[in-house]
PDB file of C-alpha atoms and ligand atoms in Angstrom:
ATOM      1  CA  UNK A   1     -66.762 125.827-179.836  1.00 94.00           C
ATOM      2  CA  UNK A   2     -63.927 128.151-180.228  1.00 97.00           C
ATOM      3  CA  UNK A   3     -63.154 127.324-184.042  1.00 97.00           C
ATOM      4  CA  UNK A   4     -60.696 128.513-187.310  1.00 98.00           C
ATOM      5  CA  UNK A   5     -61.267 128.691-190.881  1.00 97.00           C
ATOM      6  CA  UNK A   6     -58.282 128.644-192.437  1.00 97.00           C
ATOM      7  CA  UNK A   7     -57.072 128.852-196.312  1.00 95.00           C
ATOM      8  CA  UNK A   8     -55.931 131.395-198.830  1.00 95.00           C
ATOM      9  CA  UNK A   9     -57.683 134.972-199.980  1.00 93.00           C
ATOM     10  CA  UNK A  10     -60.769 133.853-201.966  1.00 92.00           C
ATOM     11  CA  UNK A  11     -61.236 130.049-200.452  1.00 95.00           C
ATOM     12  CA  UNK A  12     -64.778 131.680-199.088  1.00 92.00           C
ATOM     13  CA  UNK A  13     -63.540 131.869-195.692  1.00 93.00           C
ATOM     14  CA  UNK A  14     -65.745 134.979-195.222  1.00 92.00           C
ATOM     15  CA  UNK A  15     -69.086 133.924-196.423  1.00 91.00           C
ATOM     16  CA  UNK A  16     -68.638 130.387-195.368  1.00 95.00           C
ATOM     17  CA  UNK A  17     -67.842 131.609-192.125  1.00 95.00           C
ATOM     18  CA  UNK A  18     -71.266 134.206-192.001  1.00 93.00           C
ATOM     19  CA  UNK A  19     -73.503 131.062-192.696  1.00 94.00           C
ATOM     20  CA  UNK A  20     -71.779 128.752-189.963  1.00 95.00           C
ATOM     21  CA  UNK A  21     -72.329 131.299-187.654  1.00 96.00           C
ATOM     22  CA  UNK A  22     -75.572 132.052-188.091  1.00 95.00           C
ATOM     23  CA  UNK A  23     -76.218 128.318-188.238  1.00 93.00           C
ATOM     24  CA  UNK A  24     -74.473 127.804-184.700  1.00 94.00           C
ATOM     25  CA  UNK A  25     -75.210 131.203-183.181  1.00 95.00           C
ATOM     26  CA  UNK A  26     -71.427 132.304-182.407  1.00 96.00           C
ATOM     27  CA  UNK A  27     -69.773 135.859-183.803  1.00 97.00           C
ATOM     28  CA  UNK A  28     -67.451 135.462-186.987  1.00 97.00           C
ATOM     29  CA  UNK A  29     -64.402 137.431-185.989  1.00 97.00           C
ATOM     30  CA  UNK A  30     -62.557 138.655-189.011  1.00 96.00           C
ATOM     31  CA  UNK A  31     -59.998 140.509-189.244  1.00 97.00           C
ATOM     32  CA  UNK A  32     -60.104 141.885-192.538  1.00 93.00           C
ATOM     33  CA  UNK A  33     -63.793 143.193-192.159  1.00 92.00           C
ATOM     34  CA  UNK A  34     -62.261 144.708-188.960  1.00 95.00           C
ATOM     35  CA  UNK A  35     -59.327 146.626-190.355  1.00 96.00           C
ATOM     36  CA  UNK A  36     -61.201 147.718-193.018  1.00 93.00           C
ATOM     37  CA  UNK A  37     -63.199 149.187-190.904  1.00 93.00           C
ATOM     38  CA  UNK A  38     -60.337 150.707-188.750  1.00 95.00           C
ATOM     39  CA  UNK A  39     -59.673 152.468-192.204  1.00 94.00           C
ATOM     40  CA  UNK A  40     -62.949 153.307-192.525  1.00 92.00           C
ATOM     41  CA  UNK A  41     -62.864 155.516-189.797  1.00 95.00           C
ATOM     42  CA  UNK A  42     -59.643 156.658-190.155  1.00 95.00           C
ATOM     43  CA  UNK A  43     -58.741 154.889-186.310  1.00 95.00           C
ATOM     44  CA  UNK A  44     -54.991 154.778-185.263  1.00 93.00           C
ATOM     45  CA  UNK A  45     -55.235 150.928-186.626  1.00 94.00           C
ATOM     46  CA  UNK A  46     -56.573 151.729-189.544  1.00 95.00           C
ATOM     47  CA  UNK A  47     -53.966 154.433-190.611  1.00 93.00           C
ATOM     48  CA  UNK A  48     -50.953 151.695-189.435  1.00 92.00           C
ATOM     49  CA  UNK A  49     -52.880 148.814-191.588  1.00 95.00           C
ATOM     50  CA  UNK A  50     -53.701 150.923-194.898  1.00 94.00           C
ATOM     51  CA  UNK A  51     -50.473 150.668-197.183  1.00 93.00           C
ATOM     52  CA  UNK A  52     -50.070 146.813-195.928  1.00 94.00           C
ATOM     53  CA  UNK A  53     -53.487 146.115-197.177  1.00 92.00           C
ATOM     54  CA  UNK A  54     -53.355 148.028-200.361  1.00 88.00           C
ATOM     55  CA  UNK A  55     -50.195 146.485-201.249  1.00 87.00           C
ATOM     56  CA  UNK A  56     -52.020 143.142-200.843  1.00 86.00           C
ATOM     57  CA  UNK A  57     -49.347 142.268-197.730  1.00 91.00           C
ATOM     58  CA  UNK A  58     -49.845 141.311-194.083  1.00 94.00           C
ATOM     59  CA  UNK A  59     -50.285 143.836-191.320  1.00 97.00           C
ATOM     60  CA  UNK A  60     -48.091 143.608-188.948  1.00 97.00           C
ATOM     61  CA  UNK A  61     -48.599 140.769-186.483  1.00 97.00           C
ATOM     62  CA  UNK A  62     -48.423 142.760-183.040  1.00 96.00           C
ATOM     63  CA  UNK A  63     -51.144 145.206-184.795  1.00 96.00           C
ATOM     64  CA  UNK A  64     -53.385 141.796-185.326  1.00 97.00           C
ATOM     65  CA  UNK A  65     -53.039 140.860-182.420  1.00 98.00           C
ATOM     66  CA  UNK A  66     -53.824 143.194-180.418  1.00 96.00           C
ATOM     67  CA  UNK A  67     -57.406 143.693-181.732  1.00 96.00           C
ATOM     68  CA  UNK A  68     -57.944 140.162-181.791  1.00 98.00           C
ATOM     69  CA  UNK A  69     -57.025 139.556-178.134  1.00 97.00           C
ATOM     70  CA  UNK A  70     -59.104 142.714-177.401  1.00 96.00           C
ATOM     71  CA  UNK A  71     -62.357 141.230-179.388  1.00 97.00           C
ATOM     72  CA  UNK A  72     -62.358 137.684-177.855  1.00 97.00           C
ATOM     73  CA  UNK A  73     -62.697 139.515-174.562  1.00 96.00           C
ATOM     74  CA  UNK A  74     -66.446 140.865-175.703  1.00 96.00           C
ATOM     75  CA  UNK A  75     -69.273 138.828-173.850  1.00 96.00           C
ATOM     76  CA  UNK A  76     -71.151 137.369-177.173  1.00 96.00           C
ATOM     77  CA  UNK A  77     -67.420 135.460-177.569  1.00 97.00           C
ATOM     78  CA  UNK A  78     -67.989 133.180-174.421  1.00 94.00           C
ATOM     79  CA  UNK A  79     -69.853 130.557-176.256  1.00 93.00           C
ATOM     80  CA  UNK A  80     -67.613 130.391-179.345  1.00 96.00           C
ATOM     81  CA  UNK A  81     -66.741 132.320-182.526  1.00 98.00           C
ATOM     82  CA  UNK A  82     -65.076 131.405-185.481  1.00 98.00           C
ATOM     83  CA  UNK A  83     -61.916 133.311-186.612  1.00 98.00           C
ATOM     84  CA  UNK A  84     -62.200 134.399-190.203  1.00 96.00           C
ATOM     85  CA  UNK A  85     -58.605 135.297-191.289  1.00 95.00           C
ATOM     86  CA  UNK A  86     -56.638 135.266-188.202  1.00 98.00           C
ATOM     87  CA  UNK A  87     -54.372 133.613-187.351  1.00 98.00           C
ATOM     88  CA  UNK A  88     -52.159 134.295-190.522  1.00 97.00           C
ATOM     89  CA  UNK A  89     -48.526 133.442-189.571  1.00 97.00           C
ATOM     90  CA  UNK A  90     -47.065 131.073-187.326  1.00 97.00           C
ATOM     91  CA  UNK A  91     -46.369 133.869-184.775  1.00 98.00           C
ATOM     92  CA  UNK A  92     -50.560 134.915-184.509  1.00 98.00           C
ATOM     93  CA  UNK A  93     -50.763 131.117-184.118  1.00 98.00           C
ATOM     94  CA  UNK A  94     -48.697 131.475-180.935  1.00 98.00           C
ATOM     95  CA  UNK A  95     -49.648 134.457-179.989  1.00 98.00           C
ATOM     96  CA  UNK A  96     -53.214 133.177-179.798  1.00 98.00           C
ATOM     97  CA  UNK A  97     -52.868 129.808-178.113  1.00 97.00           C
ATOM     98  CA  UNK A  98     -51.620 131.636-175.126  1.00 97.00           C
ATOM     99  CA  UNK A  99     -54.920 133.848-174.775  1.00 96.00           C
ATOM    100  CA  UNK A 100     -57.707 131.812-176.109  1.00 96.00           C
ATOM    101  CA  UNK A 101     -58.549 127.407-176.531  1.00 96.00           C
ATOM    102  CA  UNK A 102     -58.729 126.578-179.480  1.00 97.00           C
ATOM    103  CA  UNK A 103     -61.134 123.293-180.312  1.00 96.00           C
ATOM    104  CA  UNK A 104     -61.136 122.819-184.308  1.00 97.00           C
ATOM    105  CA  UNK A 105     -59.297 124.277-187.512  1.00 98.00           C
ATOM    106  CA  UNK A 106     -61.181 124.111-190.711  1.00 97.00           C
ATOM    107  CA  UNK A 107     -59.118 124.290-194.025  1.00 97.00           C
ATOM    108  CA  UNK A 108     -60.892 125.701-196.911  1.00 97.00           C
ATOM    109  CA  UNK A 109     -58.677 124.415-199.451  1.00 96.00           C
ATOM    110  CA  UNK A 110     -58.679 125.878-203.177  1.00 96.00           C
ATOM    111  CA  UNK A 111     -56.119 125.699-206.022  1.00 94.00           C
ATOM    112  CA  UNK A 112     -54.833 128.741-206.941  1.00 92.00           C
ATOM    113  CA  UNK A 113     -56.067 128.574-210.989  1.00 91.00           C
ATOM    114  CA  UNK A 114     -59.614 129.139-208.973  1.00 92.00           C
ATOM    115  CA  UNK A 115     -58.808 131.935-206.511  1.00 93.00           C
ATOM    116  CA  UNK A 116     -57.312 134.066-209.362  1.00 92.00           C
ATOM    117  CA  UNK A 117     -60.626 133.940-210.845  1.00 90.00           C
ATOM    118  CA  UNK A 118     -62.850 134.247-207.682  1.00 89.00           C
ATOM    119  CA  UNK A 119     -60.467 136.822-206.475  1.00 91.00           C
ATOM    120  CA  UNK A 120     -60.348 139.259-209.632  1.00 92.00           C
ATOM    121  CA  UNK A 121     -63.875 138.994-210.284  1.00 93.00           C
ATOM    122  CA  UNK A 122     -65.443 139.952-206.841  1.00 92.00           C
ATOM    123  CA  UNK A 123     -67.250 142.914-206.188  1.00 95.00           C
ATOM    124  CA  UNK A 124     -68.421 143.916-202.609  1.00 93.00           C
ATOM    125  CA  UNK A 125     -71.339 146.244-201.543  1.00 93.00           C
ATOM    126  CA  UNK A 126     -69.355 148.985-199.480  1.00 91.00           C
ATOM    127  CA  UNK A 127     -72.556 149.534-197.141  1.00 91.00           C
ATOM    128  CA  UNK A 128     -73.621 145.463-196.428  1.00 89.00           C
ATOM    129  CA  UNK A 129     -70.446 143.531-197.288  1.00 85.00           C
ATOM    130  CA  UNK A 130     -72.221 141.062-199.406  1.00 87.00           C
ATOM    131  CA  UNK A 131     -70.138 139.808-202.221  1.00 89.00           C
ATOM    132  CA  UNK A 132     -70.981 139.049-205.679  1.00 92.00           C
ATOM    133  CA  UNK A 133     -69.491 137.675-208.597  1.00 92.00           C
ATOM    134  CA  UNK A 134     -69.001 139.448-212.273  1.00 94.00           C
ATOM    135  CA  UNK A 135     -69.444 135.966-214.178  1.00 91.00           C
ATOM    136  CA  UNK A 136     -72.943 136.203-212.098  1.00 91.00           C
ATOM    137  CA  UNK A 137     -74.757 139.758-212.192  1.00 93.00           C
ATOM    138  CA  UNK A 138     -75.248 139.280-216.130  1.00 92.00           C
ATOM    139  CA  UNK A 139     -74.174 143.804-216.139  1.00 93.00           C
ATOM    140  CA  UNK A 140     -75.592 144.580-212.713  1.00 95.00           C
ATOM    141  CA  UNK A 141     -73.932 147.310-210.965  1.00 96.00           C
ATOM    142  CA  UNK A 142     -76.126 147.721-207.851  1.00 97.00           C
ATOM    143  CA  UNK A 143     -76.289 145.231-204.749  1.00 96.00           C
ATOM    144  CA  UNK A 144     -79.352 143.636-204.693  1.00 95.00           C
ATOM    145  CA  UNK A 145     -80.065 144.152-200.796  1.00 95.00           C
ATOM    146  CA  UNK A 146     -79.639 147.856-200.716  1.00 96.00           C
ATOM    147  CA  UNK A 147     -79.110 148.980-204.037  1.00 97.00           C
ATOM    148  CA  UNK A 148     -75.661 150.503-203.278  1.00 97.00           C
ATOM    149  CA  UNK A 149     -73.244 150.358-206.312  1.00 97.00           C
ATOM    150  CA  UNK A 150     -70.777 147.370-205.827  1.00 97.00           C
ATOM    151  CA  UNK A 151     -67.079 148.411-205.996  1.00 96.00           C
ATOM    152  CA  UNK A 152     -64.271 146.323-206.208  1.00 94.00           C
ATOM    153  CA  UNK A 153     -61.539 145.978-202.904  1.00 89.00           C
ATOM    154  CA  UNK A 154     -58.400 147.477-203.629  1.00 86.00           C
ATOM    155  CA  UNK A 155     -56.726 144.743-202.674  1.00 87.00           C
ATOM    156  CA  UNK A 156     -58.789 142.100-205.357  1.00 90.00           C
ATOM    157  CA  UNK A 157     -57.156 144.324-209.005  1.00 89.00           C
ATOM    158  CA  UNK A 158     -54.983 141.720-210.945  1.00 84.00           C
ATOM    159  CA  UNK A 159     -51.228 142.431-209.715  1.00 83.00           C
ATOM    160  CA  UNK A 160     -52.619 142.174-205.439  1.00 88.00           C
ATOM    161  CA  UNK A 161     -54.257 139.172-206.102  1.00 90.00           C
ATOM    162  CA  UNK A 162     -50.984 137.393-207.432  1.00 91.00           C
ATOM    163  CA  UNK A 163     -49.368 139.101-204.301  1.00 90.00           C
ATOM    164  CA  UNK A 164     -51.258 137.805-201.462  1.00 91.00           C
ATOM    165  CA  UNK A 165     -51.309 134.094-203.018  1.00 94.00           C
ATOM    166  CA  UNK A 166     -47.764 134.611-202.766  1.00 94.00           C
ATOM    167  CA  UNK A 167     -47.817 136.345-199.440  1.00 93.00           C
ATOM    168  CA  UNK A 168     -50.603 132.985-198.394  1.00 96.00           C
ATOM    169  CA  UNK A 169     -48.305 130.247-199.376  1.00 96.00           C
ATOM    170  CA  UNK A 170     -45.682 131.697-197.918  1.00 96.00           C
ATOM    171  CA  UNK A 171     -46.757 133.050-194.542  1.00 95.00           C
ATOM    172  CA  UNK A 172     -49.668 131.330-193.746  1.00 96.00           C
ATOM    173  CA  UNK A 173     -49.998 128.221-195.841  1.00 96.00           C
ATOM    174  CA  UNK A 174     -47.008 126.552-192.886  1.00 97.00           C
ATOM    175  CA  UNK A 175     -50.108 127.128-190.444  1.00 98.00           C
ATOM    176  CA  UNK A 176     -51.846 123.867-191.776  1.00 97.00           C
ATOM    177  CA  UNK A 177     -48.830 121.727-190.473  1.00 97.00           C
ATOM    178  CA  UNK A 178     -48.623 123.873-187.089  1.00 97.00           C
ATOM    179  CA  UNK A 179     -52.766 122.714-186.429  1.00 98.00           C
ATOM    180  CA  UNK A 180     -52.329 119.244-187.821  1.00 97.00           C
ATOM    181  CA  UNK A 181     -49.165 118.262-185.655  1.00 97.00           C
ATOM    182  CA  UNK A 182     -51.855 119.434-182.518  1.00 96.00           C
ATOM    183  CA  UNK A 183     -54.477 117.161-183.915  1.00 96.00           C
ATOM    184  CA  UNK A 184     -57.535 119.798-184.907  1.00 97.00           C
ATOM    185  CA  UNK A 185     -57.226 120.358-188.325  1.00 97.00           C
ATOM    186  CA  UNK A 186     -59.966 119.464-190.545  1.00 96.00           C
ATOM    187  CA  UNK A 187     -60.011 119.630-194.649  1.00 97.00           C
ATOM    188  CA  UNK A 188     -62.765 120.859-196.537  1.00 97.00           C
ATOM    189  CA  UNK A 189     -62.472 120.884-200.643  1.00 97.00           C
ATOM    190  CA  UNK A 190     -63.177 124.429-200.845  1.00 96.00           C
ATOM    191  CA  UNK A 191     -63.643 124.662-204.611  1.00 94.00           C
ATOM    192  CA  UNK A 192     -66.697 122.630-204.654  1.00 93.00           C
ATOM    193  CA  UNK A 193     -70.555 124.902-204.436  1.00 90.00           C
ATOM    194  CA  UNK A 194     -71.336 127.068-201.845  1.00 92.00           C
ATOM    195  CA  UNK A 195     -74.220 124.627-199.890  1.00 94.00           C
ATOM    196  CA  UNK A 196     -71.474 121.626-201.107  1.00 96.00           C
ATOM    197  CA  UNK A 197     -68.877 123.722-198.846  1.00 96.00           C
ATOM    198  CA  UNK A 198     -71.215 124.794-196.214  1.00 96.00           C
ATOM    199  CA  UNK A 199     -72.551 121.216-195.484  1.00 96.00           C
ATOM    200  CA  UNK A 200     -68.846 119.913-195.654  1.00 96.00           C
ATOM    201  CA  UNK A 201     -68.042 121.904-193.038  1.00 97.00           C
ATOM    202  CA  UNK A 202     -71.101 121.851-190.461  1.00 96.00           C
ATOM    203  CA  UNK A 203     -70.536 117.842-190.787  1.00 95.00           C
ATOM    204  CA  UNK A 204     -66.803 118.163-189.978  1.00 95.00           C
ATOM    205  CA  UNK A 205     -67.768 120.719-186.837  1.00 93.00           C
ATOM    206  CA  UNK A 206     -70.669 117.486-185.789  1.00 90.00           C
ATOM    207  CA  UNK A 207     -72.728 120.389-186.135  1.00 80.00           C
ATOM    208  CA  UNK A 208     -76.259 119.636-186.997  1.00 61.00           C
ATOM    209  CA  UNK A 209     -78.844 122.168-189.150  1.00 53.00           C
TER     210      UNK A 209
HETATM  211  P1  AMP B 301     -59.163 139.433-195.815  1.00 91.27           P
HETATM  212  O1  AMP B 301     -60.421 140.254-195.855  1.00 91.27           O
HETATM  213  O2  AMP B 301     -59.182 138.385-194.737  1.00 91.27           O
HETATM  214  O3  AMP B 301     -58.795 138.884-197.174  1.00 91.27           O
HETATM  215  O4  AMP B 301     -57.971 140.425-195.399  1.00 91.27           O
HETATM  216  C1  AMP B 301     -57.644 141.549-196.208  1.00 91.27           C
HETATM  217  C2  AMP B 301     -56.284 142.087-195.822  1.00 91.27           C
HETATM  218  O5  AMP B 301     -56.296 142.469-194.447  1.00 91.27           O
HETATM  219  C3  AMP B 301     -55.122 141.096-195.941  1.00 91.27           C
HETATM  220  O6  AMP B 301     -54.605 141.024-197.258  1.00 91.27           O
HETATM  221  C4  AMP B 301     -54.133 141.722-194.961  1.00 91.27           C
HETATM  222  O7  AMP B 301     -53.512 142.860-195.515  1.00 91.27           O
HETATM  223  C5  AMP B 301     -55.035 142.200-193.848  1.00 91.27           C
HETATM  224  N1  AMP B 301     -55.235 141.139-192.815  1.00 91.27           N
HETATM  225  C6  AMP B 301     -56.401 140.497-192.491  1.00 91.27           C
HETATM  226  N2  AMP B 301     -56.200 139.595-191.515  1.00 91.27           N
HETATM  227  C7  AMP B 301     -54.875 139.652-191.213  1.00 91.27           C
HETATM  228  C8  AMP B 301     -54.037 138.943-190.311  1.00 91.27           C
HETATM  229  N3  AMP B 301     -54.515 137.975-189.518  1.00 91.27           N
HETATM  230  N4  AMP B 301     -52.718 139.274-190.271  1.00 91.27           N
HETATM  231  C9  AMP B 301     -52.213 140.248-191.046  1.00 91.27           C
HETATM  232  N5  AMP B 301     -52.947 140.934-191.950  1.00 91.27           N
HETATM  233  C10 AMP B 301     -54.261 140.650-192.033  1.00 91.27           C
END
């Protein structure tokens, strides 16, 4: 099942998405673990997507593109994956229906009072990717898989986070009327627990665990 979460920065899309697919064996695809990465190694991407993501804006939507198109070609994509961030404007939406089928959209939908606070309290471990909460590690500054010290993403300090909401309702948020007029979107309440969420969504995929 070739599937989308959709919703704005901080919904969960990410770690919502790494427990489906582990749960239904398919590769998450997202394209914010895969730009950061491009900036991690300093790849031609990576030094066109930097200032975008800092300034908590959208890459540009041929640069998107391009590496999503290229990724869905990759063998372990033939059974399914789930798209973790892309498509984010109308135009990816377009873009993507003429390369790849798409079978169900998942919304992960949040208010933004939530995301503010989910957003500006994250911390990541730069070597893993897990993410944490500060309300949760009672002063802990290490990540408890590999003892790296957490950081926070650039892109989660106060004045970004206000940014991409705005950049989300307007760019992206016109995406959940472009899936349901086709007839695959789904709504989860995304601001419910983490197993709530999870089992939410593996019901609305008829996916059994
Ligand atoms: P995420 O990890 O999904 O929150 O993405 C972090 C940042 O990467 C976003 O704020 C954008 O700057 C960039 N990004 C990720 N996915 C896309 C996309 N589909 N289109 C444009 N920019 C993206």
């Amino acid at each position: 099942m070739n599937i989308i979460f959709l919703g704005p920065p901080g919904a969960g899309k990410g770690t919502q998405a790494q427990i489906v697919c582990a749960n239904l064996g398919i590769p998450q695809i997202s394209t914010g673990d895969m730009l950061r990465s491009a900036i991690a190694h300093q790849t031609e991407t990576g030094l066109k997507a930097k200032s975008y993501m800092d300034a908590g804006q959208l890459v540009p939507d041929a640069v998107v593109i391009a590496i999503v198109k290229e990724r869905l070609t990759d063998v372990d994509c033939k059974n399914g994956y789930v798209l973790d961030g892309f498509p984010r404007t109308v135009e990816q939406a377009q873009a993507l229906a003429v390369f790849a089928g798409i079978d169900k959209v998942v919304n992960i939908a949040v208010q933004d009072e939530v995301l503010v606070k989910r957003l500006s309290g994250r911390r990541v471990c730069p070597a893993c990717g897990a993410t944490y909460h500060v309300a949760l590690l009672s002063g802990e500054t290490k990540c408890a898989a590999d003892g790296t010290t957490l950081i926070q993403r650039d892109d989660d300090k106060p004045e970004t986070v206000l940014n991409r909401l705005n950049v989300y309702h307007r760019q992206t948020a016109p995406l959940i009327d472009f899936y349901q007029r086709k007839g695959i979107l789904c709504v989860v309440d995304g601001s419910q627990g983490l197993e709530h969420v999870t089992t939410a969504i593996l019901d609305t995929l008829g996916a059994t665990r």
